[in-house]
Amino acid sequence: MKVEFAPLSVPLQRRLQTASVVQWVFSFLGLAQCCTAAFIALFFTRFWLVSTLYAAWWLIDREKPSKGGRRIHLLRNCIVWRYMRDYFPITLMKTAELDPRQNYLVGFHPHGVLAAGAFLNFCTEASGFSTLFPGITPHLMMLSLWFRIPFFRDYVMSGGLIPSDKESASYVLQKPEGGNLLAIIVGGAQEALDARPGSFTLLLKNRKGFVRLAIQHGTPLVPAFSFGENDVFDQVKNPKGSWLRRIQHWLQKIMGISLPLFHARGIFQYNFGLIPYRRPICTVVGKPIPVQKKHRPSEEEVDQVHQKYLNELSNLFEKHKAKYNIPEDSHLEFI
């Protein structure tokens, strides 16, 4: 006998979608601090053994993040991510096939405020990554700072996140069996300071480390642009040279993370809050750019591949921008 469940009502679906986004925003803004506080606080309670055992496990497992992490498919397939997908909604689109016998390095643009598209498309199965790219295992790089936080490190590793350092990247790209995709948000935390609706400014002109990495491993480069990534939050004006921008850069140098002053809507009202707007995000993955392997590429060779990457990324943007209501006179700006 087949049991059928009645579909959820639209109001309930919207509440669940909003709840899923609230927990995602919280995971970036407060979960790390809560994990640290819980780890320390447990030492002063009768549950002190929990933190003691975890500390011992942490010491033994300290190299795991840089060795590909520890993904948990149950969490990647959790229903909460599908509700988050439908909140915006978020979609993933491919323009070319990826050979599972090869490894790939994907440059993701733009960062946005909280990189919603990058997280959901590469760290969960909500947008159907494995269906679109069968035989490919995605990894997304994240600031190494987050992997030093107890409990939180295990949470981010479960989705396929790894530290943003050369050792972690090389471990993924040098696997001889292929079938691995390493996604790097090239603009990084600094680019988040320019994330606002209608902005197409990418911090990419002098960012060539990912290109050098691809050449050293002979890994094809794949450009990816996430349309709508900058539209889900507003940000307090912080033009270059302003006191706010100087403070943000100063804090970034100290902590390694940028602190954009963003806002959007609230949970129960639409005027002001930290919950993102319901605006569609579509991440378009371009075609691979073949790269010839060379252990020590010259600056000229890196510049040539970098320029080719910029051209392919621009072509990808120009080809698809009309589908997402981007004005004809809007173009990517590389700084």
CSV table of C-alpha atoms in Angstrom, one decimal:
chain,number,residue,atom,x,y,z
A,1,MET,CA,0.0,0.0,0.0
A,2,LYS,CA,1.4,3.3,-1.1
A,3,VAL,CA,1.1,6.2,1.4
A,4,GLU,CA,0.7,9.6,-0.1
A,5,PHE,CA,1.2,12.8,1.9
A,6,ALA,CA,-0.8,15.9,1.2
A,7,PRO,CA,1.3,18.7,-0.3
A,8,LEU,CA,2.2,21.5,2.1
A,9,SER,CA,0.3,24.7,1.9
A,10,VAL,CA,2.0,27.7,0.3
A,11,PRO,CA,2.2,29.7,3.5
A,12,LEU,CA,3.8,26.8,5.3
A,13,GLN,CA,6.2,26.2,2.5
A,14,ARG,CA,7.3,29.9,2.6
A,15,ARG,CA,7.7,29.7,6.4
A,16,LEU,CA,10.0,26.6,6.0
A,17,GLN,CA,11.9,28.3,3.2
A,18,THR,CA,12.4,31.4,5.4
A,19,ALA,CA,13.4,29.2,8.4
A,20,SER,CA,16.0,27.4,6.3
A,21,VAL,CA,17.6,30.7,5.2
A,22,VAL,CA,17.6,32.0,8.8
A,23,GLN,CA,19.6,29.0,10.0
A,24,TRP,CA,22.0,29.4,7.1
A,25,VAL,CA,22.6,33.1,7.9
A,26,PHE,CA,23.0,32.2,11.5
A,27,SER,CA,25.5,29.5,10.7
A,28,PHE,CA,27.8,32.2,9.1
A,29,LEU,CA,27.1,34.9,11.6
A,30,GLY,CA,26.8,33.2,15.0
A,31,LEU,CA,27.3,29.4,14.9
A,32,ALA,CA,31.1,29.7,14.9
A,33,GLN,CA,31.0,31.9,18.0
A,34,CYS,CA,28.5,29.6,19.7
A,35,CYS,CA,30.6,26.5,19.0
A,36,THR,CA,33.6,28.2,20.5
A,37,ALA,CA,31.7,29.3,23.6
A,38,ALA,CA,30.2,25.8,24.1
A,39,PHE,CA,33.5,24.1,23.8
A,40,ILE,CA,35.0,26.4,26.5
A,41,ALA,CA,31.9,26.4,28.7
A,42,LEU,CA,31.7,22.6,28.8
A,43,PHE,CA,35.1,22.5,30.6
A,44,PHE,CA,33.4,24.2,33.6
A,45,THR,CA,30.5,21.8,33.8
A,46,ARG,CA,30.0,18.1,34.6
A,47,PHE,CA,30.2,17.5,30.9
A,48,TRP,CA,33.8,18.6,30.8
A,49,LEU,CA,34.7,15.1,29.3
A,50,VAL,CA,32.9,16.0,26.1
A,51,SER,CA,35.3,18.9,25.4
A,52,THR,CA,38.3,16.9,26.6
A,53,LEU,CA,37.6,14.0,24.2
A,54,TYR,CA,36.8,16.4,21.4
A,55,ALA,CA,40.1,18.2,22.0
A,56,ALA,CA,42.0,14.9,21.7
A,57,TRP,CA,40.1,14.0,18.5
A,58,TRP,CA,40.8,17.4,17.1
A,59,LEU,CA,44.5,16.9,17.7
A,60,ILE,CA,44.4,13.5,15.9
A,61,ASP,CA,42.2,14.8,13.1
A,62,ARG,CA,43.9,18.2,12.6
A,63,GLU,CA,45.2,17.4,9.1
A,64,LYS,CA,41.8,16.2,7.8
A,65,PRO,CA,40.6,19.6,6.4
A,66,SER,CA,43.7,19.9,4.2
A,67,LYS,CA,43.3,16.3,3.0
A,68,GLY,CA,40.0,16.7,1.2
A,69,GLY,CA,37.9,17.1,4.3
A,70,ARG,CA,35.1,14.7,5.4
A,71,ARG,CA,31.9,15.1,3.5
A,72,ILE,CA,28.7,13.6,4.9
A,73,HIS,CA,26.2,12.8,2.1
A,74,LEU,CA,23.3,12.7,4.5
A,75,LEU,CA,23.9,16.4,5.4
A,76,ARG,CA,24.5,17.4,1.8
A,77,ASN,CA,21.1,15.9,0.9
A,78,CYS,CA,19.3,17.3,3.9
A,79,ILE,CA,15.8,18.7,3.0
A,80,VAL,CA,16.6,22.0,4.6
A,81,TRP,CA,18.8,22.9,1.7
A,82,ARG,CA,16.0,22.3,-0.8
A,83,TYR,CA,13.9,24.8,1.2
A,84,MET,CA,16.7,27.3,1.0
A,85,ARG,CA,17.0,26.7,-2.7
A,86,ASP,CA,13.3,27.5,-3.2
A,87,TYR,CA,13.5,30.6,-1.0
A,88,PHE,CA,15.4,32.7,-3.6
A,89,PRO,CA,15.3,30.4,-5.7
A,90,ILE,CA,18.8,29.2,-6.6
A,91,THR,CA,19.6,27.2,-9.8
A,92,LEU,CA,22.7,25.7,-11.3
A,93,MET,CA,23.2,25.7,-15.1
A,94,LYS,CA,26.0,23.9,-17.1
A,95,THR,CA,27.1,25.0,-20.6
A,96,ALA,CA,29.5,22.1,-21.2
A,97,GLU,CA,30.2,18.5,-20.1
A,98,LEU,CA,32.9,17.8,-17.6
A,99,ASP,CA,34.9,14.6,-18.1
A,100,PRO,CA,35.0,12.6,-14.8
A,101,ARG,CA,38.4,11.3,-15.7
A,102,GLN,CA,39.9,14.9,-15.2
A,103,ASN,CA,40.1,17.3,-12.3
A,104,TYR,CA,38.9,20.9,-12.7
A,105,LEU,CA,39.5,24.2,-11.1
A,106,VAL,CA,36.4,26.5,-11.1
A,107,GLY,CA,36.7,30.2,-10.6
A,108,PHE,CA,33.4,31.4,-8.9
A,109,HIS,CA,32.3,35.0,-9.4
A,110,PRO,CA,31.1,37.2,-7.7
A,111,HIS,CA,31.6,36.6,-4.0
A,112,GLY,CA,28.4,38.4,-2.9
A,113,VAL,CA,27.9,39.0,0.8
A,114,LEU,CA,27.6,35.5,2.0
A,115,ALA,CA,28.3,33.5,-1.2
A,116,ALA,CA,24.8,31.8,-1.2
A,117,GLY,CA,25.1,30.4,-4.7
A,118,ALA,CA,28.6,28.9,-4.1
A,119,PHE,CA,27.5,27.3,-0.9
A,120,LEU,CA,24.2,25.8,-2.1
A,121,ASN,CA,25.5,24.6,-5.5
A,122,PHE,CA,28.8,23.1,-4.4
A,123,CYS,CA,28.2,22.1,-0.8
A,124,THR,CA,24.7,20.6,-1.1
A,125,GLU,CA,22.8,18.5,-3.6
A,126,ALA,CA,19.8,20.9,-3.5
A,127,SER,CA,20.5,22.2,-7.1
A,128,GLY,CA,21.3,18.7,-8.4
A,129,PHE,CA,25.1,19.0,-8.8
A,130,SER,CA,25.7,15.2,-9.1
A,131,THR,CA,22.9,14.9,-11.7
A,132,LEU,CA,24.3,17.7,-13.8
A,133,PHE,CA,27.9,16.6,-13.4
A,134,PRO,CA,27.9,12.8,-12.9
A,135,GLY,CA,31.2,11.4,-11.5
A,136,ILE,CA,32.4,14.8,-10.3
A,137,THR,CA,33.0,15.5,-6.6
A,138,PRO,CA,32.9,19.2,-5.7
A,139,HIS,CA,35.1,21.0,-3.2
A,140,LEU,CA,34.7,24.6,-2.2
A,141,MET,CA,37.5,26.6,-0.6
A,142,MET,CA,36.8,28.6,2.6
A,143,LEU,CA,39.0,30.8,4.8
A,144,SER,CA,41.3,28.6,6.9
A,145,LEU,CA,40.3,30.5,10.0
A,146,TRP,CA,36.9,28.7,10.1
A,147,PHE,CA,38.6,25.3,10.4
A,148,ARG,CA,40.3,26.3,13.7
A,149,ILE,CA,36.9,26.5,15.4
A,150,PRO,CA,35.8,23.4,17.4
A,151,PHE,CA,32.7,21.6,16.2
A,152,PHE,CA,32.2,24.2,13.5
A,153,ARG,CA,35.1,22.7,11.5
A,154,ASP,CA,33.2,19.4,11.3
A,155,TYR,CA,30.0,21.1,10.2
A,156,VAL,CA,31.7,22.9,7.2
A,157,MET,CA,33.7,19.8,6.2
A,158,SER,CA,30.5,17.8,6.0
A,159,GLY,CA,29.5,19.8,2.9
A,160,GLY,CA,32.8,19.5,1.1
A,161,LEU,CA,34.5,22.7,2.2
A,162,ILE,CA,38.3,22.8,2.6
A,163,PRO,CA,40.8,25.5,3.7
A,164,SER,CA,41.8,28.1,1.2
A,165,ASP,CA,45.5,27.3,1.1
A,166,LYS,CA,47.9,25.8,-1.5
A,167,GLU,CA,48.3,22.5,0.3
A,168,SER,CA,44.6,21.8,0.4
A,169,ALA,CA,44.1,22.8,-3.2
A,170,SER,CA,47.0,20.7,-4.4
A,171,TYR,CA,45.7,17.6,-2.6
A,172,VAL,CA,42.4,17.8,-4.5
A,173,LEU,CA,43.9,18.7,-7.9
A,174,GLN,CA,46.7,16.1,-7.9
A,175,LYS,CA,44.5,13.1,-7.5
A,176,PRO,CA,45.4,10.9,-10.5
A,177,GLU,CA,42.0,9.2,-10.8
A,178,GLY,CA,40.3,12.6,-11.6
A,179,GLY,CA,36.7,13.4,-11.0
A,180,ASN,CA,37.4,16.3,-8.6
A,181,LEU,CA,36.2,19.9,-8.9
A,182,LEU,CA,37.8,22.6,-6.8
A,183,ALA,CA,35.8,25.8,-6.7
A,184,ILE,CA,37.6,29.0,-5.6
A,185,ILE,CA,35.7,32.3,-4.9
A,186,VAL,CA,38.6,34.2,-6.5
A,187,GLY,CA,37.5,37.7,-5.3
A,188,GLY,CA,37.5,36.5,-1.7
A,189,ALA,CA,36.4,38.4,1.3
A,190,GLN,CA,37.7,41.7,-0.1
A,191,GLU,CA,35.3,41.5,-3.0
A,192,ALA,CA,32.4,41.2,-0.6
A,193,LEU,CA,32.9,44.9,0.3
A,194,ASP,CA,31.7,45.8,-3.3
A,195,ALA,CA,28.7,43.4,-3.3
A,196,ARG,CA,25.5,45.3,-3.8
A,197,PRO,CA,22.6,45.1,-6.3
A,198,GLY,CA,23.6,46.1,-9.8
A,199,SER,CA,27.3,45.7,-9.2
A,200,PHE,CA,29.4,43.8,-11.7
A,201,THR,CA,32.8,44.7,-10.3
A,202,LEU,CA,35.2,41.7,-9.8
A,203,LEU,CA,38.4,41.7,-7.9
A,204,LEU,CA,40.3,39.7,-10.5
A,205,LYS,CA,42.7,41.8,-12.5
A,206,ASN,CA,45.7,41.0,-10.3
A,207,ARG,CA,44.5,37.7,-8.8
A,208,LYS,CA,46.6,35.1,-10.6
A,209,GLY,CA,47.4,32.5,-8.0
A,210,PHE,CA,44.6,30.2,-9.0
A,211,VAL,CA,45.8,30.4,-12.6
A,212,ARG,CA,49.4,29.5,-11.6
A,213,LEU,CA,47.9,26.6,-9.5
A,214,ALA,CA,46.0,25.3,-12.5
A,215,ILE,CA,49.1,25.4,-14.7
A,216,GLN,CA,51.3,23.6,-12.1
A,217,HIS,CA,48.8,20.7,-12.0
A,218,GLY,CA,47.7,20.9,-15.7
A,219,THR,CA,44.1,21.3,-14.5
A,220,PRO,CA,41.5,22.9,-16.9
A,221,LEU,CA,40.1,26.2,-15.7
A,222,VAL,CA,36.4,26.7,-15.7
A,223,PRO,CA,34.8,30.1,-15.2
A,224,ALA,CA,31.5,30.3,-13.4
A,225,PHE,CA,29.3,33.4,-12.9
A,226,SER,CA,26.5,33.6,-10.4
A,227,PHE,CA,23.8,35.9,-11.7
A,228,GLY,CA,21.9,37.6,-8.9
A,229,GLU,CA,24.5,36.8,-6.3
A,230,ASN,CA,25.0,40.5,-5.5
A,231,ASP,CA,21.2,41.3,-5.5
A,232,VAL,CA,20.1,39.5,-2.3
A,233,PHE,CA,21.5,42.1,0.1
A,234,ASP,CA,21.9,45.8,0.3
A,235,GLN,CA,25.1,47.3,1.8
A,236,VAL,CA,25.9,50.5,3.5
A,237,LYS,CA,27.8,52.8,1.1
A,238,ASN,CA,31.5,52.4,1.6
A,239,PRO,CA,33.3,54.0,-1.4
A,240,LYS,CA,37.1,53.6,-1.6
A,241,GLY,CA,38.8,56.2,0.5
A,242,SER,CA,35.9,56.6,2.9
A,243,TRP,CA,36.4,56.1,6.6
A,244,LEU,CA,34.2,53.0,6.7
A,245,ARG,CA,36.2,51.4,3.9
A,246,ARG,CA,39.5,52.1,5.6
A,247,ILE,CA,38.2,50.5,8.9
A,248,GLN,CA,36.9,47.5,7.0
A,249,HIS,CA,40.3,47.0,5.3
A,250,TRP,CA,42.1,47.4,8.6
A,251,LEU,CA,39.8,44.8,10.3
A,252,GLN,CA,40.4,42.5,7.3
A,253,LYS,CA,44.1,42.6,7.7
A,254,ILE,CA,43.8,41.8,11.4
A,255,MET,CA,41.1,39.1,11.3
A,256,GLY,CA,41.4,37.8,7.7
A,257,ILE,CA,37.7,38.3,7.1
A,258,SER,CA,35.9,41.3,5.7
A,259,LEU,CA,32.9,42.8,7.6
A,260,PRO,CA,30.4,44.3,5.0
A,261,LEU,CA,27.6,46.2,6.7
A,262,PHE,CA,24.8,44.5,4.9
A,263,HIS,CA,21.0,44.5,5.4
A,264,ALA,CA,17.9,43.3,3.6
A,265,ARG,CA,14.6,42.2,5.1
A,266,GLY,CA,13.4,40.9,8.5
A,267,ILE,CA,11.8,37.6,9.4
A,268,PHE,CA,8.3,39.0,9.9
A,269,GLN,CA,8.6,42.3,8.0
A,270,TYR,CA,10.2,43.4,4.7
A,271,ASN,CA,11.6,46.8,5.7
A,272,PHE,CA,14.9,46.0,7.4
A,273,GLY,CA,16.8,43.0,8.7
A,274,LEU,CA,19.6,40.5,8.0
A,275,ILE,CA,17.5,38.0,6.0
A,276,PRO,CA,18.3,38.1,2.2
A,277,TYR,CA,15.7,39.3,-0.3
A,278,ARG,CA,13.8,36.7,-2.3
A,279,ARG,CA,15.7,37.2,-5.5
A,280,PRO,CA,16.7,34.5,-8.0
A,281,ILE,CA,20.3,33.4,-8.2
A,282,CYS,CA,21.5,31.3,-11.2
A,283,THR,CA,25.1,30.0,-11.2
A,284,VAL,CA,26.2,29.4,-14.8
A,285,VAL,CA,29.2,27.1,-15.2
A,286,GLY,CA,31.2,27.8,-18.4
A,287,LYS,CA,33.3,25.5,-20.6
A,288,PRO,CA,36.7,24.2,-19.5
A,289,ILE,CA,39.8,26.1,-20.7
A,290,PRO,CA,42.6,23.6,-21.4
A,291,VAL,CA,45.9,24.3,-19.5
A,292,GLN,CA,49.3,22.9,-20.4
A,293,LYS,CA,51.0,21.5,-17.3
A,294,LYS,CA,54.3,23.2,-16.3
A,295,HIS,CA,55.8,22.9,-12.8
A,296,ARG,CA,57.3,26.4,-12.9
A,297,PRO,CA,55.4,28.6,-15.3
A,298,SER,CA,56.9,32.0,-16.1
A,299,GLU,CA,55.0,35.3,-15.4
A,300,GLU,CA,54.3,35.6,-19.1
A,301,GLU,CA,52.7,32.2,-19.3
A,302,VAL,CA,50.6,32.9,-16.3
A,303,ASP,CA,49.5,36.3,-17.7
A,304,GLN,CA,48.5,34.6,-21.0
A,305,VAL,CA,46.3,32.0,-19.4
A,306,HIS,CA,44.9,34.6,-17.0
A,307,GLN,CA,43.9,36.9,-19.9
A,308,LYS,CA,42.3,33.9,-21.7
A,309,TYR,CA,40.3,33.3,-18.5
A,310,LEU,CA,39.2,36.9,-18.3
A,311,ASN,CA,38.0,36.7,-21.9
A,312,GLU,CA,36.1,33.5,-21.4
A,313,LEU,CA,34.4,34.8,-18.2
A,314,SER,CA,33.4,38.0,-20.0
A,315,ASN,CA,32.0,36.0,-22.9
A,316,LEU,CA,30.0,33.9,-20.5
A,317,PHE,CA,28.6,37.0,-18.8
A,318,GLU,CA,27.7,38.7,-22.1
A,319,LYS,CA,26.1,35.5,-23.6
A,320,HIS,CA,23.7,34.9,-20.6
A,321,LYS,CA,23.1,38.4,-19.1
A,322,ALA,CA,19.9,39.1,-21.2
A,323,LYS,CA,18.2,36.0,-19.6
A,324,TYR,CA,18.6,37.7,-16.2
A,325,ASN,CA,17.3,41.2,-17.1
A,326,ILE,CA,20.8,42.7,-17.0
A,327,PRO,CA,20.9,45.9,-19.1
A,328,GLU,CA,22.7,45.6,-22.4
A,329,ASP,CA,25.2,48.4,-21.5
A,330,SER,CA,26.3,46.6,-18.3
A,331,HIS,CA,29.6,44.8,-18.5
A,332,LEU,CA,32.0,43.1,-16.1
A,333,GLU,CA,34.6,45.4,-14.6
A,334,PHE,CA,37.9,43.9,-13.4
A,335,ILE,CA,39.8,45.7,-10.7
